[in-house]
XYZ file of C-alpha atoms in Angstrom:
609
model
C 6.283 67.065 94.156
C 4.847 70.666 94.836
C 2.024 71.995 92.360
C 4.109 74.657 91.393
C 6.732 72.160 89.909
C 4.029 69.945 88.710
C 2.559 73.194 86.647
C 5.704 74.120 85.392
C 6.718 70.316 84.277
C 3.234 70.230 82.328
C 4.239 73.623 80.583
C 7.573 72.300 79.315
C 5.992 68.996 78.197
C 3.314 70.731 76.034
C 6.179 73.004 74.465
C 7.928 69.817 73.480
C 4.982 67.937 71.919
C 4.004 71.210 70.035
C 7.717 71.574 68.592
C 8.173 67.891 67.875
C 5.060 67.716 66.221
C 5.682 70.489 64.048
C 9.372 69.206 63.414
C 7.951 65.830 62.139
C 5.200 67.659 59.702
C 8.585 69.605 58.466
C 10.427 66.270 58.027
C 7.467 64.347 57.093
C 8.731 63.415 53.251
C 12.151 62.426 54.773
C 10.699 60.547 57.740
C 8.032 58.692 56.078
C 9.808 56.013 53.811
C 11.441 54.896 57.466
C 8.244 54.937 59.336
C 5.731 53.432 56.840
C 8.432 50.598 56.322
C 7.083 48.171 58.334
C 3.351 49.886 58.892
C 0.525 47.142 58.041
C -0.951 47.219 54.269
C -4.588 48.782 54.038
C -6.954 46.755 52.401
C -8.453 48.000 49.574
C -11.890 49.764 50.086
C -14.877 47.416 50.021
C -15.529 43.913 50.329
C -12.928 41.903 49.495
C -12.998 38.935 52.067
C -10.821 36.541 49.748
C -7.865 38.896 49.067
C -5.873 37.098 51.696
C -4.990 33.956 48.718
C -1.299 33.957 49.274
C 0.314 34.996 45.851
C 1.815 31.977 43.740
C 5.318 31.964 43.553
C 7.520 33.322 41.174
C 9.229 31.708 38.337
C 12.305 32.570 39.725
C 13.607 31.801 43.158
C 14.579 34.947 44.926
C 18.378 34.370 46.046
C 17.967 38.250 47.266
C 21.559 39.336 44.951
C 22.894 42.409 45.447
C 25.237 43.593 42.805
C 28.467 46.143 43.388
C 29.776 46.822 40.225
C 33.235 48.796 39.333
C 34.162 49.226 35.477
C 35.447 51.510 32.912
C 34.552 52.177 29.494
C 37.491 52.355 27.190
C 35.966 54.682 24.346
C 39.290 54.379 22.022
C 39.247 50.364 22.131
C 35.388 50.315 22.620
C 35.717 47.914 25.632
C 34.070 48.127 29.166
C 36.581 46.386 31.838
C 35.926 45.805 35.442
C 34.675 43.646 38.034
C 31.257 42.526 39.392
C 30.923 41.382 42.902
C 27.680 39.810 43.633
C 26.301 38.517 47.033
C 23.422 35.935 47.252
C 22.126 33.717 49.363
C 23.090 30.133 49.193
C 21.136 27.546 46.920
C 22.311 24.706 48.449
C 23.271 23.569 44.802
C 26.443 21.320 44.207
C 26.938 24.050 41.097
C 26.676 27.785 41.127
C 25.733 29.527 37.506
C 26.448 32.935 36.126
C 24.519 34.057 32.471
C 26.126 36.126 29.889
C 24.075 37.736 27.370
C 26.638 38.768 24.690
C 26.857 37.724 21.252
C 28.298 34.743 20.049
C 30.398 36.862 17.415
C 31.286 39.494 20.347
C 31.944 37.690 23.427
C 32.522 38.790 26.836
C 36.096 37.574 28.368
C 35.681 36.099 31.697
C 39.009 36.899 33.294
C 38.711 35.422 36.585
C 36.299 34.262 39.364
C 37.160 34.320 43.347
C 35.490 33.068 46.416
C 37.222 35.770 49.081
C 41.257 35.441 48.172
C 40.290 32.107 46.455
C 40.409 31.793 42.839
C 37.938 29.548 41.087
C 37.800 27.059 38.388
C 34.928 27.713 35.801
C 33.712 26.660 32.662
C 31.750 28.639 30.263
C 28.938 26.727 28.130
C 27.174 29.208 25.451
C 25.743 31.641 27.782
C 26.268 30.010 31.103
C 29.083 30.004 33.111
C 29.433 27.093 35.581
C 31.011 26.676 38.741
C 31.263 24.623 41.710
C 29.616 25.681 44.558
C 32.122 27.223 47.475
C 29.571 28.742 49.962
C 29.368 25.345 52.353
C 27.110 25.599 54.762
C 26.841 29.328 55.146
C 23.519 31.004 54.304
C 24.813 33.680 51.953
C 28.112 34.298 50.119
C 29.545 36.326 47.333
C 31.680 35.728 44.072
C 33.711 38.377 42.252
C 34.084 38.457 38.716
C 36.464 40.340 36.738
C 35.492 40.619 32.942
C 36.608 42.589 29.657
C 33.478 43.221 27.379
C 34.248 44.777 23.449
C 31.314 46.943 22.732
C 30.070 46.212 19.154
C 30.662 49.320 16.805
C 27.118 49.035 15.224
C 23.255 49.903 16.111
C 22.926 46.378 18.103
C 20.757 46.474 21.344
C 24.205 46.143 22.712
C 26.423 48.719 21.195
C 27.874 52.100 19.993
C 26.789 54.049 16.645
C 27.309 57.661 16.586
C 29.120 57.757 19.464
C 25.885 56.993 21.390
C 26.884 53.821 23.867
C 23.719 51.483 24.241
C 24.966 49.290 27.304
C 22.425 46.971 28.203
C 23.609 43.261 28.768
C 26.766 44.567 29.720
C 27.782 42.534 32.632
C 28.019 39.226 34.169
C 24.838 38.303 35.951
C 23.764 35.728 38.503
C 21.924 32.924 37.134
C 18.446 32.264 37.459
C 16.742 29.138 39.479
C 13.104 27.777 39.559
C 11.392 27.133 42.688
C 12.158 23.822 42.748
C 16.148 24.837 42.756
C 16.630 23.681 39.114
C 18.929 26.617 37.050
C 17.129 27.641 33.997
C 19.582 27.339 30.626
C 18.483 30.714 28.921
C 17.515 30.222 24.985
C 19.795 31.262 22.410
C 19.417 34.761 20.948
C 17.293 34.580 17.715
C 16.877 37.441 15.291
C 13.909 38.872 17.479
C 13.106 39.052 20.817
C 15.569 38.726 23.531
C 14.688 35.359 25.795
C 16.758 36.253 28.577
C 15.975 34.860 32.246
C 16.644 37.922 35.013
C 16.996 37.818 38.425
C 15.562 41.007 40.452
C 18.527 42.579 42.474
C 19.998 45.793 44.352
C 22.500 47.684 42.626
C 26.018 49.718 43.576
C 27.391 50.346 40.219
C 30.490 52.675 39.463
C 31.035 53.434 35.970
C 34.249 55.380 34.917
C 33.902 57.183 31.310
C 35.195 60.043 29.601
C 34.760 63.434 30.881
C 31.711 64.880 29.418
C 29.787 61.924 29.236
C 25.979 62.553 29.683
C 24.544 59.190 30.813
C 20.745 57.992 31.833
C 20.524 54.670 33.565
C 18.248 52.156 35.188
C 17.984 54.551 38.447
C 18.284 58.010 37.730
C 21.810 59.992 36.267
C 23.942 59.098 39.616
C 26.261 61.029 41.340
C 28.939 61.997 39.394
C 32.769 62.997 40.139
C 35.972 64.296 38.411
C 39.002 62.015 37.582
C 42.356 62.654 36.593
C 42.963 62.163 32.997
C 39.965 64.006 31.568
C 37.947 61.036 32.801
C 35.061 61.523 35.463
C 32.981 58.269 37.585
C 29.254 58.218 38.172
C 27.687 56.227 40.907
C 24.537 54.342 40.691
C 22.399 53.049 43.305
C 19.046 51.110 42.782
C 16.656 48.634 44.232
C 14.873 45.858 43.003
C 16.058 45.643 39.420
C 15.802 43.179 37.003
C 18.812 44.479 35.174
C 20.806 47.696 35.047
C 21.307 49.265 32.140
C 22.974 52.713 30.873
C 22.647 54.823 27.681
C 25.130 57.840 27.040
C 27.061 60.253 24.843
C 29.215 63.329 24.825
C 26.634 64.671 22.646
C 23.730 64.295 24.721
C 21.106 66.879 26.224
C 19.464 65.596 29.128
C 16.396 67.083 30.660
C 13.970 65.854 33.283
C 10.729 65.813 34.167
C 8.908 64.664 37.267
C 5.142 63.310 37.856
C 3.266 62.891 41.091
C 3.834 61.429 43.587
C 7.437 60.956 43.630
C 8.807 59.485 39.822
C 11.362 61.365 37.592
C 12.117 60.714 34.161
C 15.314 61.515 32.425
C 14.946 62.244 28.808
C 18.495 62.046 26.729
C 18.581 63.169 23.009
C 21.350 64.865 20.699
C 18.731 66.948 19.519
C 16.739 69.714 22.017
C 14.001 70.144 19.484
C 13.316 66.459 19.878
C 13.600 66.377 23.302
C 10.726 68.765 23.508
C 8.611 66.619 21.154
C 9.190 63.176 23.397
C 7.894 65.553 26.705
C 5.011 65.979 25.179
C 4.453 62.100 24.781
C 5.996 61.336 28.091
C 3.218 64.082 30.111
C 0.579 62.192 28.272
C 1.106 58.881 28.699
C 2.552 58.451 32.272
C -0.497 59.872 33.612
C -2.526 57.288 31.522
C -0.352 54.454 32.699
C -0.633 55.407 36.396
C -4.666 55.562 36.121
C -4.645 52.116 34.537
C -1.939 50.274 36.545
C -1.461 52.207 39.465
C 1.909 54.446 40.097
C 4.971 52.535 38.964
C 6.993 51.730 42.002
C 10.451 53.127 41.162
C 11.590 56.915 41.312
C 13.523 57.284 38.449
C 13.269 56.122 34.784
C 14.617 57.222 31.396
C 13.995 57.712 27.753
C 16.968 57.122 25.235
C 16.835 58.101 21.774
C 19.542 56.630 19.588
C 20.627 57.068 16.362
C 19.376 56.470 13.018
C 19.867 53.028 11.567
C 20.011 51.290 15.326
C 17.631 49.071 16.643
C 14.409 49.783 16.230
C 13.097 50.204 20.066
C 13.685 48.455 23.083
C 12.733 48.321 26.806
C 15.698 47.542 29.469
C 14.914 47.890 33.360
C 13.264 51.504 33.814
C 14.661 52.565 30.284
C 12.682 53.130 27.252
C 15.337 53.174 24.366
C 13.945 53.915 20.198
C 15.789 54.922 17.134
C 15.766 58.494 15.511
C 14.250 57.210 12.624
C 10.938 56.742 14.605
C 9.802 60.544 14.176
C 9.368 59.127 9.868
C 5.866 58.333 9.898
C 4.784 59.366 13.322
C 6.043 56.160 14.758
C 7.015 57.517 17.737
C 3.814 58.129 18.545
C 3.017 53.997 18.718
C 6.564 52.481 19.883
C 7.624 55.027 22.711
C 4.255 54.650 24.454
C 4.818 50.843 23.890
C 8.094 50.981 25.346
C 7.238 53.109 28.176
C 4.242 50.539 29.267
C 7.161 48.259 29.910
C 8.325 50.055 32.950
C 5.273 48.547 34.193
C 4.913 45.109 32.170
C 8.308 43.603 31.889
C 10.384 45.616 34.253
C 8.187 45.952 37.539
C 6.537 42.661 36.669
C 8.552 40.159 34.751
C 8.054 36.938 33.110
C 9.768 34.448 31.171
C 10.689 36.259 27.646
C 11.086 33.104 25.851
C 7.966 31.715 27.163
C 5.174 33.999 27.851
C 6.187 36.876 26.160
C 2.498 37.464 25.249
C 1.858 38.574 28.625
C 3.745 41.720 28.396
C 3.794 42.628 24.692
C 0.243 42.162 24.637
C -0.469 44.244 27.585
C 1.943 46.965 26.213
C -0.016 47.031 22.907
C -3.261 47.709 24.901
C -1.179 50.373 26.684
C -0.851 52.038 23.484
C -4.391 51.877 22.763
C -5.130 53.515 26.175
C -2.771 56.227 25.375
C -4.089 56.933 21.671
C -7.558 57.235 23.286
C -6.729 59.765 25.903
C -4.890 61.865 23.614
C -6.170 61.789 20.407
C -9.738 60.206 20.873
C -12.051 57.034 20.026
C -11.283 57.015 16.588
C -7.391 56.560 16.780
C -7.947 53.706 19.296
C -10.665 52.054 17.503
C -7.869 52.133 14.203
C -5.216 50.238 16.007
C -7.598 47.927 17.538
C -8.804 46.977 14.176
C -5.295 46.414 13.256
C -5.148 43.853 15.687
C -8.028 42.013 14.614
C -6.713 42.328 10.644
C -3.479 40.755 12.252
C -5.550 38.078 14.310
C -7.436 37.270 10.906
C -4.067 36.484 8.998
C -2.987 34.297 11.891
C -6.126 32.231 11.616
C -5.756 31.648 7.925
C -1.751 31.267 8.105
C -1.155 29.785 11.295
C -4.348 28.217 12.184
C -2.852 25.300 14.865
C -1.127 28.091 16.307
C -1.375 29.717 19.552
C -0.094 32.115 22.551
C 1.399 29.673 24.142
C 4.394 29.244 21.281
C 7.954 29.739 22.650
C 9.676 32.432 20.911
C 12.114 30.106 19.307
C 8.928 28.054 17.571
C 7.409 30.644 15.613
C 8.034 30.236 11.785
C 9.101 34.181 11.368
C 8.844 37.644 12.923
C 5.800 37.494 10.841
C 3.929 34.859 13.058
C 5.623 36.516 16.108
C 4.359 39.920 16.130
C 0.694 38.729 14.685
C 0.366 36.075 17.979
C 2.425 38.065 21.007
C 1.639 41.828 20.223
C -1.537 41.726 17.888
C -3.538 38.631 19.306
C -2.251 39.469 22.924
C -3.246 42.750 22.617
C -6.913 41.374 21.998
C -6.856 38.298 24.428
C -6.598 41.856 27.502
C -9.133 43.601 25.451
C -11.729 40.950 25.425
C -11.562 40.619 29.054
C -11.788 44.348 29.346
C -14.984 44.187 27.551
C -16.412 41.361 29.415
C -15.738 42.786 32.963
C -16.006 46.159 32.213
C -13.196 49.066 32.724
C -13.259 49.460 36.487
C -12.633 45.600 37.450
C -9.958 45.335 34.526
C -7.879 48.384 36.035
C -8.739 46.909 39.508
C -7.481 43.800 38.177
C -4.167 45.281 36.711
C -3.532 47.023 39.783
C -3.587 44.044 41.774
C -1.196 42.120 39.874
C 1.452 45.038 39.988
C 0.771 45.211 43.326
C 1.014 41.544 44.520
C 3.705 40.841 41.597
C 6.210 43.844 41.517
C 9.583 41.981 41.658
C 8.563 38.449 40.458
C 8.544 36.552 37.289
C 4.768 35.560 36.181
C 2.725 33.463 34.161
C -0.888 33.046 33.149
C -1.819 31.100 36.033
C -0.673 34.066 38.031
C -3.111 36.656 35.974
C -6.086 34.074 36.672
C -5.685 33.975 40.404
C -5.427 37.908 40.262
C -8.519 38.057 38.470
C -10.102 35.609 40.555
C -9.422 37.889 43.707
C -11.051 40.814 41.811
C -14.215 38.832 40.853
C -14.190 37.328 43.895
C -14.050 33.476 42.785
C -11.965 30.813 41.231
C -11.295 32.669 37.587
C -9.915 31.075 34.468
C -9.360 32.995 31.569
C -5.685 33.217 30.818
C -4.427 29.596 30.800
C -7.187 28.242 28.965
C -6.913 30.959 25.944
C -3.268 30.704 25.527
C -3.120 27.207 24.759
C -6.262 27.344 22.746
C -5.493 27.469 18.793
C -5.477 30.442 16.850
C -7.989 29.129 14.919
C -10.729 28.860 17.660
C -12.126 32.456 19.079
C -11.203 33.346 22.592
C -13.012 32.236 25.181
C -14.838 33.754 27.890
C -14.200 33.954 31.796
C -15.015 31.241 33.542
C -16.263 32.053 37.078
C -17.031 30.167 40.125
C -18.087 32.463 42.255
C -16.964 32.996 45.981
C -19.807 32.605 48.862
C -19.422 34.865 51.879
C -19.932 32.432 54.754
C -22.140 33.822 58.094
C -21.666 31.293 60.835
C -24.246 32.488 63.900
C -24.353 35.902 62.501
C -20.073 36.091 62.181
C -18.189 35.917 58.764
C -16.201 32.996 58.794
C -13.226 32.652 55.981
C -12.645 29.192 55.711
C -8.955 28.254 54.303
C -10.847 27.010 50.759
C -13.635 29.456 49.886
C -16.639 28.265 49.585
C -18.458 28.783 45.764
C -21.003 28.205 43.468
C -20.206 25.169 41.179
C -22.716 23.986 38.333
C -25.245 26.066 40.015
C -25.055 24.746 43.737
C -23.234 26.290 46.675
C -20.441 24.054 48.002
C -18.858 24.351 51.184
C -15.999 23.111 53.124
C -16.958 19.981 54.851
C -14.655 20.023 57.680
C -14.063 23.268 58.799
C -17.774 24.299 58.693
C -18.936 21.166 60.322
C -16.587 21.586 63.063
C -17.682 25.367 63.488
C -21.010 24.185 63.860
C -20.176 21.477 66.704
C -19.759 18.146 64.964
C -16.769 15.775 65.226
C -15.240 15.222 61.687
C -13.216 12.018 61.333
C -11.928 9.331 58.567
C -12.733 5.909 59.122
C -10.294 2.836 57.516
C -12.754 0.299 57.682
C -15.073 1.903 56.054
C -13.032 4.068 53.899
C -15.183 6.932 54.428
C -15.797 10.537 56.004
C -18.016 10.363 59.218
C -19.376 13.407 60.810
C -20.875 12.868 64.327
C -22.650 14.990 66.708
C -26.172 16.452 67.848
C -27.036 12.706 68.209
C -26.487 12.034 64.056
C -24.026 9.899 62.487
C -23.164 10.763 58.636
C -21.166 8.650 56.673
C -19.817 10.075 53.494
C -17.854 8.963 50.416
C -15.568 10.421 47.880
C -17.431 12.008 45.222
C -20.605 10.396 46.146
C -23.884 12.192 45.964
C -25.667 9.820 48.391
C -24.645 9.788 52.061
C -25.702 7.599 54.905
C -27.607 9.109 58.100
C -28.155 7.049 60.820
C -28.319 3.844 58.342
C -30.494 5.434 55.917
C -29.528 6.508 52.660
C -29.768 10.397 51.670
C -29.595 11.786 47.978
C -27.573 15.032 48.540
C -28.729 16.339 44.442
C -25.285 16.328 43.665
C -21.908 14.966 44.422
C -18.993 15.779 47.112
C -15.936 17.109 45.345
C -12.374 17.616 46.477
C -11.429 21.343 45.626
C -7.644 22.116 46.546
C -7.091 18.801 48.578
C -10.377 19.720 50.497
C -13.657 17.858 50.695
C -16.873 20.445 49.668
C -19.671 19.274 50.261
C -23.377 20.868 48.672
C -25.532 23.076 50.850
C -28.132 20.157 50.976
C -25.640 18.271 53.398
C -26.202 20.811 56.120
C -29.292 21.680 55.405
C -31.147 18.045 55.057
C -29.003 15.644 56.622
C -26.735 17.827 59.499
C -30.058 19.797 60.728
C -28.263 22.988 60.209
C -30.516 26.191 59.670
C -29.045 27.207 56.353
C -29.888 30.027 53.678
C -28.537 31.046 50.391
C -28.734 34.848 49.254
C -28.020 34.530 45.424
C -28.151 38.404 44.855
C -25.780 38.864 47.606
C -23.672 35.467 47.208
C -23.780 34.752 51.008
C -24.781 31.870 52.762
C -26.100 31.717 56.361
C -25.639 28.675 58.646
C -26.927 28.572 62.187
């Protein structure tokens, strides 16, 4: 190639790079989700050597379901007719199950279930549809269910009143199973609470209604198109949703507000004046919750005001619903922030509502505390905490043997239920916040959100996340949930993890070193082998044998005295077994194996050479 040609080629490449870079910069908002999809996750700022602990499994085994729903609302008959095609991983169970969350006095009718073109026999038992698994050896399969669901003409959680249609649990859902492959049997409805077991899923919903209806949903307002016969079809698409809810009316006014980095809130009311009041609360509450819990991992959410005499207030996926009566006595200042907080605690991260409802109800009550403190000051938030404390005192007096771990259907009534899950639940989180400080408390809740978005969790998941933030093995939620009401809340129990340096290099064993009962314990096999010793099991001696550097040490499970070259040596503390690994006190390495060992208590670091 001639010099002139080389120069021309270099100029062309330079121009191409400049314009390509400008194009990428201009289109970055659209390209970023695709380019970043598989990018590695950046660790938190600061030392966090134990964040690699794998998340505990969700209470619900993920079958990766996708829903395609085609349905129509017939307002004159107050019915919804349609079909649901749900595709999901083959659970490899003899039977499949669908859940139907209707009212016993207003049952949904299942017209038929098909696998491909083949109709399938099924049996309904209360809230569960049972059918034989037709998937065979296939990895995934799909069922198509045709249904007709009468909409109650009353102000129930699913119903219509004043021409406002609250469509919550309106379609058949895939059943949920635990990690052992056992299907859940949902508890029956009671007068308070929704004891439902949901499965996170992706949705493609086409919903037909009379022309002029304004809808808000679990995923925005959808794309509308007119149909013949004064009808309209609205199509919604959503990802990783716990369920799909719609609230709509021909009388609704809908306005939207946006929050950084990428959240749109749709607000629906029949009264434009009320929308302004809702906006004022929303503009305060969403930034506060984002500060405490991190950004909500959904692009669209909704707030829907229903008519007077309807259900008090309720949460569904990305939906906060409340009745118009709440403007009286300023109840909206409590219950709208409460329901908005459920978008993080119930929707983004879920729990088994019939078992661990305190987990989300306590957190969202504590969220109201943060909202009041930010908008109205410490006097308003302190008054709320004082009311929780009064409820907890009543709980001790009237239900001393009760506990947070009570199931929903075990409460004596709504009074005990509310004092337990709402008030005592809030105090449980506030008690933790006061012990570890606001900064660590925020990092704990944000870690739960990041780690368990799209999961159904319980107290052990919270304890694991708390331990990761505090860099140790923490026990707080599990013991407090099981403690009786008459007992005071227990403090955090923490076994601090210890950073391990081997020959000047950080080393992260599968079971971290830790301080237990004032003694530093190290994983025996991993660190002894790292220091050049051979570790074996002797069936004859029923003991672990450590050999190397001219030494032989015999150790027996749970003993504090070991044998070194035939001589007994007292370690001062016994060997322990933690997570299936033998843990040895630091004295074994320093006094028996001849390793140069030092522990810096202030830095929580042990150095081995």
